[in-house]
């Protein structure tokens, strides 16, 4: 939302003319400021108008958001972001009358852990809890957004847990061998609570994760996805295998062997080196040298797009912010963008794209609807 739009919404709010949707949009805008002084500096209001608006906000804002007290998040200015259109497209008015029932849109925000007995536990990152074996011995400890598994040399059977990290969240695991796993949003990982000497250290991934594998030359580490297998002894690498998107591996250090799970031939693999990305395309691996930070920056809370089509960018935004996006402006699907976002709100991000791609959007509960916006001529 630009300054002109924000001032217009504030004026309507003071006059009690805002719709519920406009109030929600205004709330998102207010929530991006650390304090009211920065807000007024941005909008350039005089003192009389500022006081009138602020008093009304303090009196009424709890009624807008389920009577929760109004609070500010720290506001960080736009990072240096360059969003460029890589290819051209035809501007046209998309008439799409598809009905969306937003009442049925439910986005689960809980990190869950399913144990071998199919018991599901919700993980609260502001609490600490212990996970025990059937004899009452501690297998792992969860503190904050991490579970640390201790390992048990007496265990002779592989017992698997599965963790699911929903959109809008990230999580970490320290496996029993010391391997660190950074798990991205919208991802599930199935893993043994205790690795057993003499057997491969195998985990099963759906989504995206970064692995810092503890070195063990006698027991290879294997990451298995629906399409690809990655085998290593000890190294750092990123694997992305979301349904409907390309499956790839990016290597940060060491070396890995990647192979197609769908091929029947054994020992057919491709070796990649640090700084390389192996992408499975039509049953073959395409290996390219890349800037690995474009693919690893999600661990630091960044959202990067490197010549990516808009329909893939939408999926990343959904996972990052825990929202659903419906794009009615389908001409944008194949248009490619470059850009990096750090601490911007979703409103900041959408407004940046809006300026480059000339679309409009509306927010309904957890749903964002992107629509075509007619180019204005003077």
Tab-separated table of C-alpha atoms in Angstrom, residues 111-113 123 131 141-142 145-149 161-165 170-183 188-193 203-204 209-212:
chain	number	residue	atom	x	y	z
A	111	UNK	CA	4.068	-28.224	13.871
A	112	UNK	CA	3.237	-31.881	14.523
A	113	UNK	CA	5.263	-34.963	15.397
A	123	UNK	CA	4.994	-28.943	19.018
A	131	UNK	CA	10.348	-37.803	24.182
A	141	UNK	CA	14.460	-33.126	24.020
A	142	UNK	CA	12.526	-30.318	22.351
A	145	UNK	CA	12.135	-24.716	17.493
A	146	UNK	CA	14.541	-27.654	17.781
A	147	UNK	CA	14.473	-31.327	18.809
A	148	UNK	CA	17.779	-32.913	19.827
A	149	UNK	CA	17.902	-36.734	19.745
A	161	UNK	CA	9.177	-40.508	13.753
A	162	UNK	CA	7.729	-38.053	11.238
A	163	UNK	CA	7.642	-34.299	11.699
A	164	UNK	CA	5.469	-31.929	9.680
A	165	UNK	CA	6.303	-28.217	9.499
A	170	UNK	CA	10.569	-23.531	10.111
A	171	UNK	CA	12.116	-26.121	12.441
A	172	UNK	CA	15.391	-27.898	13.241
A	173	UNK	CA	16.309	-31.469	14.136
A	174	UNK	CA	19.559	-32.806	15.520
A	175	UNK	CA	19.473	-36.499	14.674
A	176	UNK	CA	21.017	-39.180	16.864
A	177	UNK	CA	24.269	-39.178	14.846
A	178	UNK	CA	24.700	-35.409	15.235
A	179	UNK	CA	23.368	-34.512	11.773
A	180	UNK	CA	21.619	-31.132	11.774
A	181	UNK	CA	18.518	-30.744	9.603
A	182	UNK	CA	16.965	-27.326	8.868
A	183	UNK	CA	13.369	-27.938	7.753
A	188	UNK	CA	7.558	-33.354	6.265
A	189	UNK	CA	10.556	-35.489	7.251
A	190	UNK	CA	10.459	-39.132	8.350
A	191	UNK	CA	13.553	-40.238	10.243
A	192	UNK	CA	14.810	-42.859	12.745
A	193	UNK	CA	14.911	-41.669	16.344
A	203	UNK	CA	15.528	-40.271	6.000
A	204	UNK	CA	12.485	-39.544	3.815
A	209	UNK	CA	15.458	-29.180	3.975
A	210	UNK	CA	19.115	-28.306	4.427
A	211	UNK	CA	21.317	-31.100	5.799
A	212	UNK	CA	24.577	-30.751	7.712
